[in-house]
Amino acid sequence: MSIQVPFLNLRAINAQYQKELEKAAQRVIQSGWYLCGAELESFEAEFAAYCQTQYCVGVANGLDALTLTLQAWLEMGKLSKGDEVLVPANTYIASIMAISKNGLIPILVEPNPETFNIDVNMMAAHLTKRVKAVMVVHLYGQMSDMEAICAFSKENQLLVIEDAAQSHGATINGKKAGSFGEAAGFSFYPGKNLGALGDAGAITTDDAELAEVLRALRNYGSHERYKNLYLGSNSRLDEIQAAFLKVKLTYLDDEIASRRSIAQRYSTKINNPLVVLPKVENEESHVWHLFVVQLEHRNALQRHLQEHGVQCLIHYPIAPHHQEAYSELKGLKLPVSEALHNTVLSLPIDPTMSDSQVELVVKAVNSFTL
């Protein structure tokens, strides 16, 4: 059967704002200024305000947001090569790559099997004198227990960086994702809840010195042309993507509301006993970047849904410590993470989905048998 419910219809999502996006593109084209200009400065100010932070530094992508933040802490003397960083074992591999690329050591921590997020108790089990930071990943759009994590980190003098690539707009007691740690990295990959029309990313922080170092690192390590303080990168959020993101930021809360509505319908109407639905700790803390179910026969359900016209994806099929890039970690035994990678399946949760498409997904899931 042909696909009746695509996993994510980016064309339909962006078509809602096409006139405003075209106007933004025209404004940038006519300005004659395409990098590090007024559009970037304006978006950085607006996104910082949205995230309830003092500063936002736009960069080329989400991986760079994490990598450059850790590099900045190295340059500032807050970290040293060989220091260890706690990170959830079941995250997307980019989180871990950012650590390794800086000569830091990733310490993979088992997640809570119900929320998929890093387990504070397991963090404590991995704490040594070599651990200097924790990278907290708000996986699938649900925030980790930041109050407990920040208290633990303060007590043990750990830097906290939030990998907020999937959690734009999520809150805990009114406090936004990206405002809890010393810094946070965001991705604006097109499929994110706040997605550019290309690659883009940003770092949020309340640390003025960190923001200043990051602005240099994204621009060849330079604050002033031809004067290079650091071995930096070319990682700039360009003007046209910043202009697009400004348009889409104004609609982000509306899209989150649509995602929550779909998630609520899935949660109340999917009643297949073979399928484990996601557990939500607090509704405001989840922005439903992904709606991830679990079941032992994940691949069979995916084929069944495909036959019923529903496209589903797996986030993520291979655990990071089983990837060739991390062959040195293959000996690790991480049963919780491995079980998640073998059982998760992401259902469509597109803010432009029609009622009939949502019902089709529900009926298809409920009709699955072995």
mmCIF file of C-alpha atoms in Angstrom:
data_model
loop_
_atom_site.group_PDB
_atom_site.id
_atom_site.type_symbol
_atom_site.label_atom_id
_atom_site.label_comp_id
_atom_site.label_asym_id
_atom_site.label_seq_id
_atom_site.Cartn_x
_atom_site.Cartn_y
_atom_site.Cartn_z
ATOM 1 C CA MET A 1 0.000 0.000 0.000
ATOM 2 C CA SER A 2 1.199 3.525 -0.722
ATOM 3 C CA ILE A 3 2.090 5.775 2.201
ATOM 4 C CA GLN A 4 -1.005 7.541 3.536
ATOM 5 C CA VAL A 5 0.632 8.802 6.723
ATOM 6 C CA PRO A 6 4.235 9.940 6.178
ATOM 7 C CA PHE A 7 6.438 10.030 9.230
ATOM 8 C CA LEU A 8 7.006 13.775 8.891
ATOM 9 C CA ASN A 9 5.705 15.976 6.073
ATOM 10 C CA LEU A 10 8.218 18.816 5.973
ATOM 11 C CA ARG A 11 6.687 20.249 2.821
ATOM 12 C CA ALA A 12 3.313 20.634 4.537
ATOM 13 C CA ILE A 13 4.878 22.021 7.717
ATOM 14 C CA ASN A 14 6.789 24.739 5.900
ATOM 15 C CA ALA A 15 3.972 25.454 3.438
ATOM 16 C CA GLN A 16 2.020 26.940 6.358
ATOM 17 C CA TYR A 17 4.579 29.747 6.543
ATOM 18 C CA GLN A 18 5.612 29.943 2.896
ATOM 19 C CA LYS A 19 4.750 33.599 2.317
ATOM 20 C CA GLU A 20 6.611 34.666 5.446
ATOM 21 C CA LEU A 21 9.586 32.464 4.578
ATOM 22 C CA GLU A 22 9.720 33.878 1.056
ATOM 23 C CA LYS A 23 9.590 37.400 2.459
ATOM 24 C CA ALA A 24 12.408 36.565 4.868
ATOM 25 C CA ALA A 25 14.534 35.112 2.066
ATOM 26 C CA GLN A 26 13.906 38.150 -0.102
ATOM 27 C CA ARG A 27 14.924 40.441 2.766
ATOM 28 C CA VAL A 28 18.227 38.606 3.182
ATOM 29 C CA ILE A 29 18.949 38.477 -0.540
ATOM 30 C CA GLN A 30 18.315 42.183 -0.936
ATOM 31 C CA SER A 31 20.431 43.058 2.100
ATOM 32 C CA GLY A 32 23.633 41.852 0.462
ATOM 33 C CA TRP A 33 24.816 40.570 3.868
ATOM 34 C CA TYR A 34 24.755 36.799 4.297
ATOM 35 C CA LEU A 35 26.853 35.892 7.362
ATOM 36 C CA CYS A 36 27.013 37.226 10.933
ATOM 37 C CA GLY A 37 24.622 40.074 10.334
ATOM 38 C CA ALA A 38 21.404 41.583 11.610
ATOM 39 C CA GLU A 39 19.266 38.463 11.026
ATOM 40 C CA LEU A 40 21.548 36.300 13.156
ATOM 41 C CA GLU A 41 21.776 38.906 15.891
ATOM 42 C CA SER A 42 18.000 39.262 15.948
ATOM 43 C CA PHE A 43 17.350 35.510 16.032
ATOM 44 C CA GLU A 44 19.930 34.996 18.774
ATOM 45 C CA ALA A 45 18.203 37.620 20.918
ATOM 46 C CA GLU A 46 14.749 36.159 20.292
ATOM 47 C CA PHE A 47 15.788 32.550 20.922
ATOM 48 C CA ALA A 48 17.681 33.491 24.087
ATOM 49 C CA ALA A 49 14.553 35.251 25.364
ATOM 50 C CA TYR A 50 12.415 32.246 24.430
ATOM 51 C CA CYS A 51 14.755 29.908 26.314
ATOM 52 C CA GLN A 52 14.956 32.317 29.292
ATOM 53 C CA THR A 53 18.725 32.764 28.980
ATOM 54 C CA GLN A 54 20.966 35.788 28.643
ATOM 55 C CA TYR A 55 22.842 34.657 25.559
ATOM 56 C CA CYS A 56 22.421 32.599 22.406
ATOM 57 C CA VAL A 57 25.245 31.858 19.968
ATOM 58 C CA GLY A 58 24.192 30.556 16.568
ATOM 59 C CA VAL A 59 26.343 27.854 14.967
ATOM 60 C CA ALA A 60 26.215 25.611 11.915
ATOM 61 C CA ASN A 61 24.495 22.574 13.463
ATOM 62 C CA GLY A 62 23.629 20.755 16.659
ATOM 63 C CA LEU A 63 26.819 18.674 16.789
ATOM 64 C CA ASP A 64 28.908 21.832 16.610
ATOM 65 C CA ALA A 65 26.788 23.373 19.374
ATOM 66 C CA LEU A 66 27.866 20.591 21.729
ATOM 67 C CA THR A 67 31.424 20.247 20.434
ATOM 68 C CA LEU A 68 32.238 23.959 20.581
ATOM 69 C CA THR A 69 30.791 24.337 24.076
ATOM 70 C CA LEU A 70 33.075 21.621 25.409
ATOM 71 C CA GLN A 71 36.009 23.144 23.510
ATOM 72 C CA ALA A 72 35.227 26.530 25.034
ATOM 73 C CA TRP A 73 35.362 25.042 28.526
ATOM 74 C CA LEU A 74 38.756 23.565 27.649
ATOM 75 C CA GLU A 75 39.974 26.970 26.454
ATOM 76 C CA MET A 76 38.612 28.589 29.632
ATOM 77 C CA GLY A 77 40.365 26.044 31.855
ATOM 78 C CA LYS A 78 37.126 24.582 33.190
ATOM 79 C CA LEU A 79 37.917 21.204 31.620
ATOM 80 C CA SER A 80 41.172 19.439 30.744
ATOM 81 C CA LYS A 81 41.969 16.810 28.143
ATOM 82 C CA GLY A 82 41.239 13.356 29.539
ATOM 83 C CA ASP A 83 38.464 14.514 31.854
ATOM 84 C CA GLU A 84 35.394 12.290 31.915
ATOM 85 C CA VAL A 85 31.879 13.336 30.933
ATOM 86 C CA LEU A 86 28.769 11.402 31.942
ATOM 87 C CA VAL A 87 26.344 10.902 29.033
ATOM 88 C CA PRO A 88 23.304 8.654 28.528
ATOM 89 C CA ALA A 89 24.168 5.392 26.795
ATOM 90 C CA ASN A 90 21.080 5.391 24.551
ATOM 91 C CA THR A 91 21.470 8.836 23.037
ATOM 92 C CA TYR A 92 22.103 9.571 19.365
ATOM 93 C CA ILE A 93 25.810 9.088 18.716
ATOM 94 C CA ALA A 94 26.386 12.833 18.050
ATOM 95 C CA SER A 95 26.161 13.553 21.784
ATOM 96 C CA ILE A 96 29.036 11.188 22.450
ATOM 97 C CA MET A 97 31.041 12.324 19.430
ATOM 98 C CA ALA A 98 31.103 15.875 20.766
ATOM 99 C CA ILE A 99 32.845 14.575 23.885
ATOM 100 C CA SER A 100 35.373 12.421 22.037
ATOM 101 C CA LYS A 101 36.260 15.140 19.525
ATOM 102 C CA ASN A 102 37.538 17.269 22.412
ATOM 103 C CA GLY A 103 39.851 14.643 23.859
ATOM 104 C CA LEU A 104 37.414 14.032 26.702
ATOM 105 C CA ILE A 105 36.260 10.585 27.813
ATOM 106 C CA PRO A 106 32.565 9.666 27.477
ATOM 107 C CA ILE A 107 31.210 7.610 30.379
ATOM 108 C CA LEU A 108 28.032 5.902 29.175
ATOM 109 C CA VAL A 109 25.294 5.841 31.799
ATOM 110 C CA GLU A 110 22.214 3.642 31.649
ATOM 111 C CA PRO A 111 18.898 5.477 31.201
ATOM 112 C CA ASN A 112 15.664 5.171 33.108
ATOM 113 C CA PRO A 113 13.844 2.466 31.067
ATOM 114 C CA GLU A 114 10.495 4.257 31.402
ATOM 115 C CA THR A 115 11.474 7.823 30.486
ATOM 116 C CA PHE A 116 14.483 6.938 28.255
ATOM 117 C CA ASN A 117 16.451 9.726 29.981
ATOM 118 C CA ILE A 118 19.610 9.556 32.082
ATOM 119 C CA ASP A 119 19.131 7.996 35.502
ATOM 120 C CA VAL A 120 20.414 10.181 38.347
ATOM 121 C CA ASN A 121 21.048 7.159 40.551
ATOM 122 C CA MET A 122 23.185 5.598 37.834
ATOM 123 C CA MET A 123 25.088 8.866 37.467
ATOM 124 C CA ALA A 124 26.081 8.578 41.106
ATOM 125 C CA ALA A 125 27.310 5.033 40.510
ATOM 126 C CA HIS A 126 29.735 6.293 37.828
ATOM 127 C CA LEU A 127 31.055 9.270 39.777
ATOM 128 C CA THR A 128 34.844 9.393 40.192
ATOM 129 C CA LYS A 129 37.394 12.167 40.671
ATOM 130 C CA ARG A 130 37.934 12.143 36.907
ATOM 131 C CA VAL A 131 34.298 13.052 36.111
ATOM 132 C CA LYS A 132 34.052 16.802 35.541
ATOM 133 C CA ALA A 133 30.842 17.249 33.566
ATOM 134 C CA VAL A 134 27.552 15.699 32.574
ATOM 135 C CA MET A 135 25.829 15.940 29.211
ATOM 136 C CA VAL A 136 22.089 15.615 29.793
ATOM 137 C CA VAL A 137 20.042 14.569 26.750
ATOM 138 C CA HIS A 138 16.322 15.412 26.724
ATOM 139 C CA LEU A 139 15.561 12.443 24.499
ATOM 140 C CA TYR A 140 12.521 12.402 22.187
ATOM 141 C CA GLY A 141 11.395 15.778 23.552
ATOM 142 C CA GLN A 142 10.963 14.868 27.240
ATOM 143 C CA MET A 143 13.146 16.728 29.682
ATOM 144 C CA SER A 144 15.340 14.853 32.110
ATOM 145 C CA ASP A 145 14.914 15.356 35.861
ATOM 146 C CA MET A 146 16.885 18.593 35.782
ATOM 147 C CA GLU A 147 16.213 19.664 39.339
ATOM 148 C CA ALA A 148 17.731 16.449 40.693
ATOM 149 C CA ILE A 149 20.541 16.444 38.128
ATOM 150 C CA CYS A 150 21.498 20.059 38.803
ATOM 151 C CA ALA A 151 21.473 19.466 42.562
ATOM 152 C CA PHE A 152 23.693 16.377 42.119
ATOM 153 C CA SER A 153 26.025 18.283 39.786
ATOM 154 C CA LYS A 154 26.320 21.282 42.095
ATOM 155 C CA GLU A 155 27.114 19.030 45.031
ATOM 156 C CA ASN A 156 29.853 17.308 43.020
ATOM 157 C CA GLN A 157 31.103 20.399 41.143
ATOM 158 C CA LEU A 158 30.160 19.096 37.696
ATOM 159 C CA LEU A 159 29.517 21.266 34.675
ATOM 160 C CA VAL A 160 26.117 20.607 33.096
ATOM 161 C CA ILE A 161 25.523 20.836 29.360
ATOM 162 C CA GLU A 162 22.035 20.104 28.073
ATOM 163 C CA ASP A 163 21.707 18.370 24.734
ATOM 164 C CA ALA A 164 18.399 20.061 23.956
ATOM 165 C CA ALA A 165 18.350 19.132 20.276
ATOM 166 C CA GLN A 166 14.917 17.505 20.599
ATOM 167 C CA SER A 167 13.333 19.599 23.350
ATOM 168 C CA HIS A 168 12.807 23.169 22.136
ATOM 169 C CA GLY A 169 10.085 24.681 24.325
ATOM 170 C CA ALA A 170 9.862 21.969 26.988
ATOM 171 C CA THR A 171 9.592 23.248 30.558
ATOM 172 C CA ILE A 172 9.833 22.137 34.186
ATOM 173 C CA ASN A 173 7.914 24.366 36.600
ATOM 174 C CA GLY A 174 7.914 27.103 33.988
ATOM 175 C CA LYS A 175 11.679 26.941 33.376
ATOM 176 C CA LYS A 176 12.657 26.206 29.776
ATOM 177 C CA ALA A 177 14.920 23.543 28.336
ATOM 178 C CA GLY A 178 18.272 25.164 27.678
ATOM 179 C CA SER A 179 18.211 27.284 30.834
ATOM 180 C CA PHE A 180 19.098 24.717 33.506
ATOM 181 C CA GLY A 181 22.739 23.879 32.834
ATOM 182 C CA GLU A 182 25.767 26.095 32.370
ATOM 183 C CA ALA A 183 25.061 25.743 28.646
ATOM 184 C CA ALA A 184 22.796 23.934 26.198
ATOM 185 C CA GLY A 185 23.197 22.826 22.609
ATOM 186 C CA PHE A 186 20.276 22.989 20.180
ATOM 187 C CA SER A 187 19.850 21.570 16.703
ATOM 188 C CA PHE A 188 17.604 23.159 14.087
ATOM 189 C CA TYR A 189 17.884 20.254 11.651
ATOM 190 C CA PRO A 190 14.800 20.432 9.378
ATOM 191 C CA GLY A 191 13.012 17.596 11.183
ATOM 192 C CA LYS A 192 13.277 19.161 14.643
ATOM 193 C CA ASN A 193 10.309 20.845 16.325
ATOM 194 C CA LEU A 194 11.990 24.133 15.438
ATOM 195 C CA GLY A 195 13.591 23.269 12.129
ATOM 196 C CA ALA A 196 15.525 25.344 9.634
ATOM 197 C CA LEU A 197 15.435 24.740 5.890
ATOM 198 C CA GLY A 198 18.913 23.315 6.096
ATOM 199 C CA ASP A 199 21.433 22.734 8.877
ATOM 200 C CA ALA A 200 21.640 25.106 11.843
ATOM 201 C CA GLY A 201 22.267 25.054 15.590
ATOM 202 C CA ALA A 202 22.754 27.239 18.642
ATOM 203 C CA ILE A 203 24.093 27.360 22.195
ATOM 204 C CA THR A 204 22.235 29.057 25.045
ATOM 205 C CA THR A 205 23.903 30.173 28.281
ATOM 206 C CA ASP A 206 23.911 32.776 31.036
ATOM 207 C CA ASP A 207 27.720 32.841 31.085
ATOM 208 C CA ALA A 208 28.984 35.982 29.337
ATOM 209 C CA GLU A 209 32.568 34.699 29.086
ATOM 210 C CA LEU A 210 31.441 31.410 27.569
ATOM 211 C CA ALA A 211 29.305 33.229 24.996
ATOM 212 C CA GLU A 212 32.253 35.433 24.046
ATOM 213 C CA VAL A 213 34.608 32.467 23.604
ATOM 214 C CA LEU A 214 31.971 30.616 21.555
ATOM 215 C CA ARG A 215 31.545 33.567 19.199
ATOM 216 C CA ALA A 216 35.250 33.348 18.466
ATOM 217 C CA LEU A 217 35.366 29.567 18.169
ATOM 218 C CA ARG A 218 32.566 29.510 15.574
ATOM 219 C CA ASN A 219 34.529 32.008 13.465
ATOM 220 C CA TYR A 220 37.997 30.457 13.104
ATOM 221 C CA GLY A 221 38.824 31.309 16.731
ATOM 222 C CA SER A 222 38.721 34.998 15.945
ATOM 223 C CA HIS A 223 37.022 37.976 17.601
ATOM 224 C CA GLU A 224 38.772 40.377 15.273
ATOM 225 C CA ARG A 225 39.502 39.734 11.620
ATOM 226 C CA TYR A 226 42.881 38.081 11.039
ATOM 227 C CA LYS A 227 43.563 37.820 14.789
ATOM 228 C CA ASN A 228 43.018 34.246 15.976
ATOM 229 C CA LEU A 229 42.967 33.490 19.684
ATOM 230 C CA TYR A 230 41.991 29.829 19.362
ATOM 231 C CA LEU A 231 42.082 26.917 16.943
ATOM 232 C CA GLY A 232 38.463 27.505 16.011
ATOM 233 C CA SER A 233 36.028 26.292 13.375
ATOM 234 C CA ASN A 234 33.967 27.628 10.527
ATOM 235 C CA SER A 235 30.600 27.048 12.164
ATOM 236 C CA ARG A 236 28.339 30.003 11.512
ATOM 237 C CA LEU A 237 24.549 30.083 11.428
ATOM 238 C CA ASP A 238 23.980 31.932 8.168
ATOM 239 C CA GLU A 239 21.640 34.869 7.692
ATOM 240 C CA ILE A 240 19.010 33.127 5.593
ATOM 241 C CA GLN A 241 18.570 30.259 8.061
ATOM 242 C CA ALA A 242 18.428 32.745 10.939
ATOM 243 C CA ALA A 243 15.694 34.630 9.083
ATOM 244 C CA PHE A 244 13.739 31.413 8.491
ATOM 245 C CA LEU A 245 14.106 30.399 12.129
ATOM 246 C CA LYS A 246 12.785 33.775 13.292
ATOM 247 C CA VAL A 247 9.625 33.140 11.308
ATOM 248 C CA LYS A 248 9.152 29.618 12.611
ATOM 249 C CA LEU A 249 9.968 30.497 16.233
ATOM 250 C CA THR A 250 6.772 32.555 16.413
ATOM 251 C CA TYR A 251 4.761 29.409 15.657
ATOM 252 C CA LEU A 252 6.726 26.925 17.777
ATOM 253 C CA ASP A 253 4.306 26.882 20.708
ATOM 254 C CA ASP A 254 1.388 26.262 18.354
ATOM 255 C CA GLU A 255 3.196 23.307 16.795
ATOM 256 C CA ILE A 256 4.017 21.921 20.242
ATOM 257 C CA ALA A 257 0.318 22.144 21.127
ATOM 258 C CA SER A 258 -0.551 20.178 17.982
ATOM 259 C CA ARG A 259 2.020 17.503 18.812
ATOM 260 C CA ARG A 260 0.671 17.219 22.359
ATOM 261 C CA SER A 261 -2.858 16.823 21.035
ATOM 262 C CA ILE A 262 -1.793 13.961 18.753
ATOM 263 C CA ALA A 263 0.203 12.332 21.556
ATOM 264 C CA GLN A 264 -2.820 12.518 23.845
ATOM 265 C CA ARG A 265 -4.995 10.788 21.259
ATOM 266 C CA TYR A 266 -2.396 8.067 20.750
ATOM 267 C CA SER A 267 -2.051 7.585 24.506
ATOM 268 C CA THR A 268 -5.786 7.243 25.111
ATOM 269 C CA LYS A 269 -6.780 5.295 21.993
ATOM 270 C CA ILE A 270 -3.920 2.864 21.390
ATOM 271 C CA ASN A 271 -4.797 -0.162 23.509
ATOM 272 C CA ASN A 272 -2.829 -3.000 21.951
ATOM 273 C CA PRO A 273 -1.438 -5.054 24.880
ATOM 274 C CA LEU A 274 1.688 -5.873 22.860
ATOM 275 C CA VAL A 275 2.632 -2.186 22.683
ATOM 276 C CA VAL A 276 4.151 -0.221 25.584
ATOM 277 C CA LEU A 277 3.249 3.473 25.371
ATOM 278 C CA PRO A 278 5.655 6.222 26.461
ATOM 279 C CA LYS A 279 5.545 7.343 30.078
ATOM 280 C CA VAL A 280 5.183 11.073 30.662
ATOM 281 C CA GLU A 281 6.528 12.443 33.923
ATOM 282 C CA ASN A 282 5.009 15.884 33.417
ATOM 283 C CA GLU A 283 3.051 17.086 30.382
ATOM 284 C CA GLU A 284 4.763 20.489 30.192
ATOM 285 C CA SER A 285 8.170 18.799 30.185
ATOM 286 C CA HIS A 286 7.430 16.895 26.953
ATOM 287 C CA VAL A 287 7.190 18.526 23.518
ATOM 288 C CA TRP A 288 6.824 15.224 21.614
ATOM 289 C CA HIS A 289 9.584 15.529 19.071
ATOM 290 C CA LEU A 290 9.022 11.789 18.773
ATOM 291 C CA PHE A 291 6.274 9.451 19.971
ATOM 292 C CA VAL A 292 8.198 6.285 20.773
ATOM 293 C CA VAL A 293 6.548 2.989 21.665
ATOM 294 C CA GLN A 294 8.227 -0.242 22.728
ATOM 295 C CA LEU A 295 7.541 -3.842 21.891
ATOM 296 C CA GLU A 296 9.501 -7.043 21.564
ATOM 297 C CA HIS A 297 8.438 -7.572 17.938
ATOM 298 C CA ARG A 298 9.255 -4.057 16.783
ATOM 299 C CA ASN A 299 10.193 -4.989 13.221
ATOM 300 C CA ALA A 300 6.993 -6.955 12.724
ATOM 301 C CA LEU A 301 4.914 -3.958 13.823
ATOM 302 C CA GLN A 302 6.851 -1.685 11.498
ATOM 303 C CA ARG A 303 6.097 -4.004 8.550
ATOM 304 C CA HIS A 304 2.431 -4.203 9.593
ATOM 305 C CA LEU A 305 2.128 -0.425 9.716
ATOM 306 C CA GLN A 306 3.867 -0.059 6.360
ATOM 307 C CA GLU A 307 1.308 -2.464 4.874
ATOM 308 C CA HIS A 308 -1.426 -0.202 6.264
ATOM 309 C CA GLY A 309 0.103 2.945 4.747
ATOM 310 C CA VAL A 310 1.816 4.241 7.894
ATOM 311 C CA GLN A 311 5.491 5.183 7.784
ATOM 312 C CA CYS A 312 7.459 4.620 11.022
ATOM 313 C CA LEU A 313 11.130 5.043 11.894
ATOM 314 C CA ILE A 314 13.485 3.603 14.505
ATOM 315 C CA HIS A 315 15.359 6.020 16.786
ATOM 316 C CA TYR A 316 17.915 4.448 17.073
ATOM 317 C CA PRO A 317 18.495 0.877 15.838
ATOM 318 C CA ILE A 318 22.143 0.508 16.928
ATOM 319 C CA ALA A 319 23.470 1.415 20.362
ATOM 320 C CA PRO A 320 26.427 3.848 20.226
ATOM 321 C CA HIS A 321 28.754 1.362 21.954
ATOM 322 C CA HIS A 322 27.980 -1.147 19.191
ATOM 323 C CA GLN A 323 28.983 1.250 16.404
ATOM 324 C CA GLU A 324 32.262 0.737 14.549
ATOM 325 C CA ALA A 325 33.239 4.316 15.391
ATOM 326 C CA TYR A 326 33.342 3.257 19.053
ATOM 327 C CA SER A 327 34.861 -0.185 18.695
ATOM 328 C CA GLU A 328 36.786 0.400 21.930
ATOM 329 C CA LEU A 329 33.448 0.410 23.797
ATOM 330 C CA LYS A 330 32.104 -2.855 22.384
ATOM 331 C CA GLY A 331 32.916 -4.717 25.564
ATOM 332 C CA LEU A 332 30.547 -2.597 27.629
ATOM 333 C CA LYS A 333 27.478 -4.332 29.040
ATOM 334 C CA LEU A 334 24.552 -1.907 28.987
ATOM 335 C CA PRO A 335 21.434 -4.099 29.067
ATOM 336 C CA VAL A 336 18.882 -1.312 29.589
ATOM 337 C CA SER A 337 20.186 0.739 26.690
ATOM 338 C CA GLU A 338 20.552 -2.318 24.451
ATOM 339 C CA ALA A 339 16.983 -3.401 25.186
ATOM 340 C CA LEU A 340 15.691 0.043 24.244
ATOM 341 C CA HIS A 341 17.602 0.096 20.964
ATOM 342 C CA ASN A 342 16.100 -3.307 20.121
ATOM 343 C CA THR A 343 12.481 -2.482 20.999
ATOM 344 C CA VAL A 344 11.714 1.183 20.202
ATOM 345 C CA LEU A 345 9.595 2.350 17.267
ATOM 346 C CA SER A 346 8.626 5.942 16.472
ATOM 347 C CA LEU A 347 5.068 6.595 15.268
ATOM 348 C CA PRO A 348 4.243 9.590 13.066
ATOM 349 C CA ILE A 349 3.656 12.747 15.099
ATOM 350 C CA ASP A 350 3.480 15.531 12.542
ATOM 351 C CA PRO A 351 1.766 18.785 13.611
ATOM 352 C CA THR A 352 0.013 18.900 10.216
ATOM 353 C CA MET A 353 -1.539 15.428 10.539
ATOM 354 C CA SER A 354 -5.287 15.288 9.913
ATOM 355 C CA ASP A 355 -7.742 13.649 12.310
ATOM 356 C CA SER A 356 -8.244 10.836 9.826
ATOM 357 C CA GLN A 357 -4.498 10.197 9.631
ATOM 358 C CA VAL A 358 -4.257 9.997 13.415
ATOM 359 C CA GLU A 359 -7.160 7.539 13.470
ATOM 360 C CA LEU A 360 -5.527 5.449 10.737
ATOM 361 C CA VAL A 361 -2.366 5.130 12.855
ATOM 362 C CA VAL A 362 -4.387 4.179 15.955
ATOM 363 C CA LYS A 363 -6.390 1.511 14.099
ATOM 364 C CA ALA A 364 -3.302 0.094 12.430
ATOM 365 C CA VAL A 365 -1.444 -0.242 15.728
ATOM 366 C CA ASN A 366 -4.442 -1.743 17.492
ATOM 367 C CA SER A 367 -4.942 -4.298 14.719
ATOM 368 C CA PHE A 368 -1.399 -5.673 15.041
ATOM 369 C CA THR A 369 -1.185 -9.306 16.213
ATOM 370 C CA LEU A 370 1.492 -11.983 16.233
#
